[in-house]
Amino acid sequence: MLSIETARSWYPASDPVHGFDHVLRVYRIAERLAQAEGADLEIVCAAALLHDAGDAGRLSHQHASAEFALQVLLAAGWPDERIAAVQHCIRAHRFRDDSEQPETLEARVLFDADKLDAIGAIGVARAIAYAALDSQPAYAEPSASFLETGQKAPSEPHSSYHEYMFKLRKLSQRLYTPSARRLAAGRHQFMTEFYIQLAAELQGER
Ligand SMILES: [Fe+2]
Ligand SMILES: [Fe+2]
């Protein structure tokens, strides 16, 4: 097994969205889902620790991380087919890129664990942190065109509420494993209530 302490050095210390805190939460949830679903624990845990580790300068981060995983696991003496299994998990973990879908149970577990960290209370905290890092507000009222097509009006901000409307509220329906779907139900409900309350407060209704 790769150690958590080794993995820590692969990530920036202070990234509230994709830093090591996120990786550690994904690792813990992925381990739990893998046990419940009967997935290969060593593959899932390695994939969780490595899934966002690649520097996405030249490649999208799923491809950069899969290449980084190859180097790490070759150096650790892993057999080719198990390295390939980890790389598939990593390449298939992105919601926005469906060119490689999660085909194996291990890839589905990693996908689900990563998405569970984007919803619920932690999902809200990350969405607001991400917006703040990008100088965007927690809430702005989305335009009709954004709500219909995802296309923003000129100078429309991308608030955390936009991210909720565009992506986060759909995630619980996109999960693969029954264990993750059960966990997602409560997280989805909490997040939805938060954004309903936020919108109402900012419109002066509550
Ligand atoms: Fe990622
Ligand atoms: Fe991630």
PDB file of C-alpha atoms and ligand atoms in Angstrom:
ATOM      1  CA  MET A   1       0.000   0.000   0.000  1.00  0.00           C
ATOM      2  CA  LEU A   2       1.129   3.557  -0.645  1.00  0.00           C
ATOM      3  CA  SER A   3       1.342   5.550   2.525  1.00  0.00           C
ATOM      4  CA  ILE A   4      -0.797   8.567   3.284  1.00  0.00           C
ATOM      5  CA  GLU A   5       2.299  10.450   4.422  1.00  0.00           C
ATOM      6  CA  THR A   6       4.012   9.897   1.066  1.00  0.00           C
ATOM      7  CA  ALA A   7       0.889  11.047  -0.734  1.00  0.00           C
ATOM      8  CA  ARG A   8       0.761  14.266   1.295  1.00  0.00           C
ATOM      9  CA  SER A   9       3.947  15.483  -0.411  1.00  0.00           C
ATOM     10  CA  TRP A  10       2.304  15.236  -3.857  1.00  0.00           C
ATOM     11  CA  TYR A  11      -0.218  17.986  -3.080  1.00  0.00           C
ATOM     12  CA  PRO A  12      -0.015  21.708  -2.339  1.00  0.00           C
ATOM     13  CA  ALA A  13      -0.475  22.423   1.359  1.00  0.00           C
ATOM     14  CA  SER A  14      -2.986  25.224   0.934  1.00  0.00           C
ATOM     15  CA  ASP A  15      -5.548  24.434  -1.758  1.00  0.00           C
ATOM     16  CA  PRO A  16      -9.011  24.381  -0.159  1.00  0.00           C
ATOM     17  CA  VAL A  17     -10.634  22.789  -3.211  1.00  0.00           C
ATOM     18  CA  HIS A  18      -8.291  20.129  -4.629  1.00  0.00           C
ATOM     19  CA  GLY A  19      -5.587  19.971  -1.947  1.00  0.00           C
ATOM     20  CA  PHE A  20      -4.671  17.083   0.303  1.00  0.00           C
ATOM     21  CA  ASP A  21      -7.641  17.583   2.646  1.00  0.00           C
ATOM     22  CA  HIS A  22      -9.924  16.755  -0.293  1.00  0.00           C
ATOM     23  CA  VAL A  23      -7.771  13.742  -1.208  1.00  0.00           C
ATOM     24  CA  LEU A  24      -7.879  12.459   2.359  1.00  0.00           C
ATOM     25  CA  ARG A  25     -11.681  12.762   2.512  1.00  0.00           C
ATOM     26  CA  VAL A  26     -11.995  10.985  -0.850  1.00  0.00           C
ATOM     27  CA  TYR A  27      -9.599   8.289   0.374  1.00  0.00           C
ATOM     28  CA  ARG A  28     -11.651   7.633   3.505  1.00  0.00           C
ATOM     29  CA  ILE A  29     -14.973   7.525   1.670  1.00  0.00           C
ATOM     30  CA  ALA A  30     -13.523   5.438  -1.163  1.00  0.00           C
ATOM     31  CA  GLU A  31     -12.168   2.926   1.346  1.00  0.00           C
ATOM     32  CA  ARG A  32     -15.579   2.677   2.985  1.00  0.00           C
ATOM     33  CA  LEU A  33     -17.392   2.289  -0.343  1.00  0.00           C
ATOM     34  CA  ALA A  34     -14.846  -0.277  -1.554  1.00  0.00           C
ATOM     35  CA  GLN A  35     -15.436  -2.412   1.535  1.00  0.00           C
ATOM     36  CA  ALA A  36     -19.226  -2.152   1.206  1.00  0.00           C
ATOM     37  CA  GLU A  37     -19.202  -2.900  -2.529  1.00  0.00           C
ATOM     38  CA  GLY A  38     -16.501  -5.603  -2.506  1.00  0.00           C
ATOM     39  CA  ALA A  39     -14.035  -3.647  -4.677  1.00  0.00           C
ATOM     40  CA  ASP A  40     -10.257  -4.249  -4.715  1.00  0.00           C
ATOM     41  CA  LEU A  41      -9.131  -2.143  -1.778  1.00  0.00           C
ATOM     42  CA  GLU A  42      -5.491  -1.714  -2.828  1.00  0.00           C
ATOM     43  CA  ILE A  43      -6.462  -0.402  -6.285  1.00  0.00           C
ATOM     44  CA  VAL A  44      -9.106   1.938  -4.891  1.00  0.00           C
ATOM     45  CA  CYS A  45      -6.857   3.349  -2.153  1.00  0.00           C
ATOM     46  CA  ALA A  46      -3.947   3.944  -4.540  1.00  0.00           C
ATOM     47  CA  ALA A  47      -6.281   5.606  -7.059  1.00  0.00           C
ATOM     48  CA  ALA A  48      -7.791   7.826  -4.358  1.00  0.00           C
ATOM     49  CA  LEU A  49      -4.369   9.015  -3.143  1.00  0.00           C
ATOM     50  CA  LEU A  50      -3.134   9.685  -6.691  1.00  0.00           C
ATOM     51  CA  HIS A  51      -6.286  10.931  -8.440  1.00  0.00           C
ATOM     52  CA  ASP A  52      -5.596  14.696  -8.358  1.00  0.00           C
ATOM     53  CA  ALA A  53      -1.787  14.539  -7.974  1.00  0.00           C
ATOM     54  CA  GLY A  54      -0.767  15.382 -11.527  1.00  0.00           C
ATOM     55  CA  ASP A  55       0.178  18.902 -12.457  1.00  0.00           C
ATOM     56  CA  ALA A  56      -2.297  19.804 -15.199  1.00  0.00           C
ATOM     57  CA  GLY A  57       0.005  22.190 -17.085  1.00  0.00           C
ATOM     58  CA  ARG A  58       0.113  20.322 -20.389  1.00  0.00           C
ATOM     59  CA  LEU A  59      -2.688  17.794 -19.903  1.00  0.00           C
ATOM     60  CA  SER A  60      -6.073  17.791 -18.227  1.00  0.00           C
ATOM     61  CA  HIS A  61      -5.519  16.832 -14.608  1.00  0.00           C
ATOM     62  CA  GLN A  62      -6.983  13.318 -14.954  1.00  0.00           C
ATOM     63  CA  HIS A  63      -4.412  12.518 -17.653  1.00  0.00           C
ATOM     64  CA  ALA A  64      -1.556  14.244 -15.801  1.00  0.00           C
ATOM     65  CA  SER A  65      -2.478  12.311 -12.639  1.00  0.00           C
ATOM     66  CA  ALA A  66      -2.682   8.997 -14.522  1.00  0.00           C
ATOM     67  CA  GLU A  67       0.842   9.590 -15.904  1.00  0.00           C
ATOM     68  CA  PHE A  68       2.108  10.515 -12.458  1.00  0.00           C
ATOM     69  CA  ALA A  69       0.503   7.331 -11.057  1.00  0.00           C
ATOM     70  CA  LEU A  70       2.331   5.247 -13.671  1.00  0.00           C
ATOM     71  CA  GLN A  71       5.701   6.600 -12.499  1.00  0.00           C
ATOM     72  CA  VAL A  72       4.912   6.163  -8.803  1.00  0.00           C
ATOM     73  CA  LEU A  73       3.540   2.621  -9.139  1.00  0.00           C
ATOM     74  CA  LEU A  74       6.309   1.454 -11.493  1.00  0.00           C
ATOM     75  CA  ALA A  75       8.828   2.669  -8.917  1.00  0.00           C
ATOM     76  CA  ALA A  76       6.881   0.782  -6.230  1.00  0.00           C
ATOM     77  CA  GLY A  77       7.143  -2.430  -8.290  1.00  0.00           C
ATOM     78  CA  TRP A  78       3.454  -2.844  -9.125  1.00  0.00           C
ATOM     79  CA  PRO A  79       2.521  -5.260 -11.950  1.00  0.00           C
ATOM     80  CA  ASP A  80       1.400  -3.705 -15.241  1.00  0.00           C
ATOM     81  CA  GLU A  81      -2.237  -4.810 -15.094  1.00  0.00           C
ATOM     82  CA  ARG A  82      -2.770  -3.382 -11.609  1.00  0.00           C
ATOM     83  CA  ILE A  83      -1.134  -0.102 -12.613  1.00  0.00           C
ATOM     84  CA  ALA A  84      -3.487   0.014 -15.615  1.00  0.00           C
ATOM     85  CA  ALA A  85      -6.450  -0.574 -13.303  1.00  0.00           C
ATOM     86  CA  VAL A  86      -5.428   2.392 -11.118  1.00  0.00           C
ATOM     87  CA  GLN A  87      -4.870   4.573 -14.194  1.00  0.00           C
ATOM     88  CA  HIS A  88      -8.353   3.748 -15.496  1.00  0.00           C
ATOM     89  CA  CYS A  89      -9.883   4.840 -12.171  1.00  0.00           C
ATOM     90  CA  ILE A  90      -8.008   8.145 -12.360  1.00  0.00           C
ATOM     91  CA  ARG A  91      -8.754   8.912 -16.030  1.00  0.00           C
ATOM     92  CA  ALA A  92     -12.470   8.181 -15.534  1.00  0.00           C
ATOM     93  CA  HIS A  93     -13.007  10.300 -12.391  1.00  0.00           C
ATOM     94  CA  ARG A  94     -14.117  13.572 -13.976  1.00  0.00           C
ATOM     95  CA  PHE A  95     -17.752  14.649 -14.268  1.00  0.00           C
ATOM     96  CA  ARG A  96     -17.006  17.155 -17.025  1.00  0.00           C
ATOM     97  CA  ASP A  97     -15.062  14.700 -19.219  1.00  0.00           C
ATOM     98  CA  ASP A  98     -17.121  11.659 -20.196  1.00  0.00           C
ATOM     99  CA  SER A  99     -14.701  10.423 -22.876  1.00  0.00           C
ATOM    100  CA  GLU A 100     -13.594   7.598 -20.525  1.00  0.00           C
ATOM    101  CA  GLN A 101     -16.461   6.311 -18.400  1.00  0.00           C
ATOM    102  CA  PRO A 102     -15.757   4.306 -15.215  1.00  0.00           C
ATOM    103  CA  GLU A 103     -15.994   0.684 -16.446  1.00  0.00           C
ATOM    104  CA  THR A 104     -14.740  -1.195 -13.379  1.00  0.00           C
ATOM    105  CA  LEU A 105     -16.158  -1.365  -9.860  1.00  0.00           C
ATOM    106  CA  GLU A 106     -12.953   0.279  -8.579  1.00  0.00           C
ATOM    107  CA  ALA A 107     -13.333   3.218 -11.011  1.00  0.00           C
ATOM    108  CA  ARG A 108     -16.981   3.608 -10.050  1.00  0.00           C
ATOM    109  CA  VAL A 109     -16.046   3.689  -6.364  1.00  0.00           C
ATOM    110  CA  LEU A 110     -13.450   6.434  -6.946  1.00  0.00           C
ATOM    111  CA  PHE A 111     -15.859   8.449  -9.109  1.00  0.00           C
ATOM    112  CA  ASP A 112     -18.562   8.216  -6.443  1.00  0.00           C
ATOM    113  CA  ALA A 113     -16.217   9.086  -3.566  1.00  0.00           C
ATOM    114  CA  ASP A 114     -14.905  12.146  -5.433  1.00  0.00           C
ATOM    115  CA  LYS A 115     -18.460  13.349  -6.214  1.00  0.00           C
ATOM    116  CA  LEU A 116     -19.661  12.782  -2.639  1.00  0.00           C
ATOM    117  CA  ASP A 117     -17.008  15.313  -1.592  1.00  0.00           C
ATOM    118  CA  ALA A 118     -18.632  17.882  -3.907  1.00  0.00           C
ATOM    119  CA  ILE A 119     -22.088  17.716  -2.289  1.00  0.00           C
ATOM    120  CA  GLY A 120     -23.443  18.073   1.238  1.00  0.00           C
ATOM    121  CA  ALA A 121     -21.968  20.500   3.782  1.00  0.00           C
ATOM    122  CA  ILE A 122     -18.442  19.939   2.504  1.00  0.00           C
ATOM    123  CA  GLY A 123     -19.608  20.462  -1.064  1.00  0.00           C
ATOM    124  CA  VAL A 124     -21.099  23.830  -0.143  1.00  0.00           C
ATOM    125  CA  ALA A 125     -17.916  24.861   1.693  1.00  0.00           C
ATOM    126  CA  ARG A 126     -15.759  23.882  -1.289  1.00  0.00           C
ATOM    127  CA  ALA A 127     -18.039  25.605  -3.825  1.00  0.00           C
ATOM    128  CA  ILE A 128     -17.902  28.861  -1.861  1.00  0.00           C
ATOM    129  CA  ALA A 129     -14.127  28.566  -1.367  1.00  0.00           C
ATOM    130  CA  TYR A 130     -13.680  27.965  -5.075  1.00  0.00           C
ATOM    131  CA  ALA A 131     -15.835  30.967  -5.979  1.00  0.00           C
ATOM    132  CA  ALA A 132     -13.938  33.170  -3.502  1.00  0.00           C
ATOM    133  CA  LEU A 133     -10.552  32.102  -4.916  1.00  0.00           C
ATOM    134  CA  ASP A 134     -11.832  33.142  -8.333  1.00  0.00           C
ATOM    135  CA  SER A 135     -13.205  36.489  -6.995  1.00  0.00           C
ATOM    136  CA  GLN A 136     -16.769  35.287  -7.575  1.00  0.00           C
ATOM    137  CA  PRO A 137     -19.664  35.703  -5.094  1.00  0.00           C
ATOM    138  CA  ALA A 138     -21.313  32.930  -3.076  1.00  0.00           C
ATOM    139  CA  TYR A 139     -24.633  33.905  -4.646  1.00  0.00           C
ATOM    140  CA  ALA A 140     -25.753  35.774  -7.739  1.00  0.00           C
ATOM    141  CA  GLU A 141     -29.077  35.307  -9.449  1.00  0.00           C
ATOM    142  CA  PRO A 142     -28.557  33.239 -12.613  1.00  0.00           C
ATOM    143  CA  SER A 143     -29.840  34.596 -15.923  1.00  0.00           C
ATOM    144  CA  ALA A 144     -32.643  32.810 -17.769  1.00  0.00           C
ATOM    145  CA  SER A 145     -30.193  31.786 -20.479  1.00  0.00           C
ATOM    146  CA  PHE A 146     -27.840  30.246 -17.913  1.00  0.00           C
ATOM    147  CA  LEU A 147     -30.681  28.262 -16.384  1.00  0.00           C
ATOM    148  CA  GLU A 148     -31.830  27.009 -19.777  1.00  0.00           C
ATOM    149  CA  THR A 149     -28.558  26.359 -21.595  1.00  0.00           C
ATOM    150  CA  GLY A 150     -25.643  26.938 -19.206  1.00  0.00           C
ATOM    151  CA  GLN A 151     -24.592  29.984 -21.286  1.00  0.00           C
ATOM    152  CA  LYS A 152     -24.033  33.051 -19.126  1.00  0.00           C
ATOM    153  CA  ALA A 153     -25.118  36.560 -20.106  1.00  0.00           C
ATOM    154  CA  PRO A 154     -22.241  39.056 -20.763  1.00  0.00           C
ATOM    155  CA  SER A 155     -20.547  39.981 -17.449  1.00  0.00           C
ATOM    156  CA  GLU A 156     -22.677  37.483 -15.499  1.00  0.00           C
ATOM    157  CA  PRO A 157     -20.646  36.148 -12.542  1.00  0.00           C
ATOM    158  CA  HIS A 158     -20.139  32.434 -11.884  1.00  0.00           C
ATOM    159  CA  SER A 159     -21.268  32.281  -8.275  1.00  0.00           C
ATOM    160  CA  SER A 160     -21.276  29.177  -6.117  1.00  0.00           C
ATOM    161  CA  TYR A 161     -25.046  29.119  -6.719  1.00  0.00           C
ATOM    162  CA  HIS A 162     -24.394  28.911 -10.467  1.00  0.00           C
ATOM    163  CA  GLU A 163     -22.169  25.911  -9.807  1.00  0.00           C
ATOM    164  CA  TYR A 164     -24.914  24.360  -7.700  1.00  0.00           C
ATOM    165  CA  MET A 165     -27.505  24.894 -10.445  1.00  0.00           C
ATOM    166  CA  PHE A 166     -25.216  23.768 -13.271  1.00  0.00           C
ATOM    167  CA  LYS A 167     -23.473  20.781 -11.713  1.00  0.00           C
ATOM    168  CA  LEU A 168     -23.772  20.078  -7.993  1.00  0.00           C
ATOM    169  CA  ARG A 169     -27.511  19.444  -7.875  1.00  0.00           C
ATOM    170  CA  LYS A 170     -27.167  16.794 -10.603  1.00  0.00           C
ATOM    171  CA  LEU A 171     -24.366  14.825  -8.998  1.00  0.00           C
ATOM    172  CA  SER A 172     -26.356  12.569  -6.677  1.00  0.00           C
ATOM    173  CA  GLN A 173     -28.197  11.203  -9.731  1.00  0.00           C
ATOM    174  CA  ARG A 174     -24.930  10.412 -11.497  1.00  0.00           C
ATOM    175  CA  LEU A 175     -23.462   8.061  -8.899  1.00  0.00           C
ATOM    176  CA  TYR A 176     -22.885   4.391  -9.713  1.00  0.00           C
ATOM    177  CA  THR A 177     -22.792   2.377  -6.494  1.00  0.00           C
ATOM    178  CA  PRO A 178     -25.735   1.737  -4.147  1.00  0.00           C
ATOM    179  CA  SER A 179     -23.621   2.572  -1.073  1.00  0.00           C
ATOM    180  CA  ALA A 180     -22.723   5.986  -2.471  1.00  0.00           C
ATOM    181  CA  ARG A 181     -26.298   6.699  -3.518  1.00  0.00           C
ATOM    182  CA  ARG A 182     -27.452   6.067   0.040  1.00  0.00           C
ATOM    183  CA  LEU A 183     -24.876   8.507   1.438  1.00  0.00           C
ATOM    184  CA  ALA A 184     -25.639  11.041  -1.290  1.00  0.00           C
ATOM    185  CA  ALA A 185     -29.336  11.335  -0.448  1.00  0.00           C
ATOM    186  CA  GLY A 186     -28.785  13.147   2.860  1.00  0.00           C
ATOM    187  CA  ARG A 187     -25.964  15.275   1.474  1.00  0.00           C
ATOM    188  CA  HIS A 188     -28.041  16.311  -1.522  1.00  0.00           C
ATOM    189  CA  GLN A 189     -30.965  17.319   0.671  1.00  0.00           C
ATOM    190  CA  PHE A 190     -28.780  19.368   3.024  1.00  0.00           C
ATOM    191  CA  MET A 191     -27.057  21.180   0.131  1.00  0.00           C
ATOM    192  CA  THR A 192     -30.367  21.941  -1.563  1.00  0.00           C
ATOM    193  CA  GLU A 193     -31.809  23.385   1.648  1.00  0.00           C
ATOM    194  CA  PHE A 194     -28.693  25.521   2.082  1.00  0.00           C
ATOM    195  CA  TYR A 195     -28.962  27.034  -1.403  1.00  0.00           C
ATOM    196  CA  ILE A 196     -32.721  27.619  -1.086  1.00  0.00           C
ATOM    197  CA  GLN A 197     -32.096  29.459   2.191  1.00  0.00           C
ATOM    198  CA  LEU A 198     -29.135  31.394   0.734  1.00  0.00           C
ATOM    199  CA  ALA A 199     -31.165  32.547  -2.270  1.00  0.00           C
ATOM    200  CA  ALA A 200     -34.077  33.565  -0.027  1.00  0.00           C
ATOM    201  CA  GLU A 201     -31.832  35.512   2.377  1.00  0.00           C
ATOM    202  CA  LEU A 202     -30.089  37.375  -0.396  1.00  0.00           C
ATOM    203  CA  GLN A 203     -33.402  38.326  -1.944  1.00  0.00           C
ATOM    204  CA  GLY A 204     -34.552  39.564   1.482  1.00  0.00           C
ATOM    205  CA  GLU A 205     -37.283  36.961   1.779  1.00  0.00           C
ATOM    206  CA  ARG A 206     -36.082  35.253   4.978  1.00  0.00           C
TER     207      ARG A 206
HETATM  208 FE    FE B   1     -10.096  15.612  -9.970  1.00  0.00          FE
HETATM  209 FE    FE B   2     -10.815  14.957  -6.643  1.00  0.00          FE
END
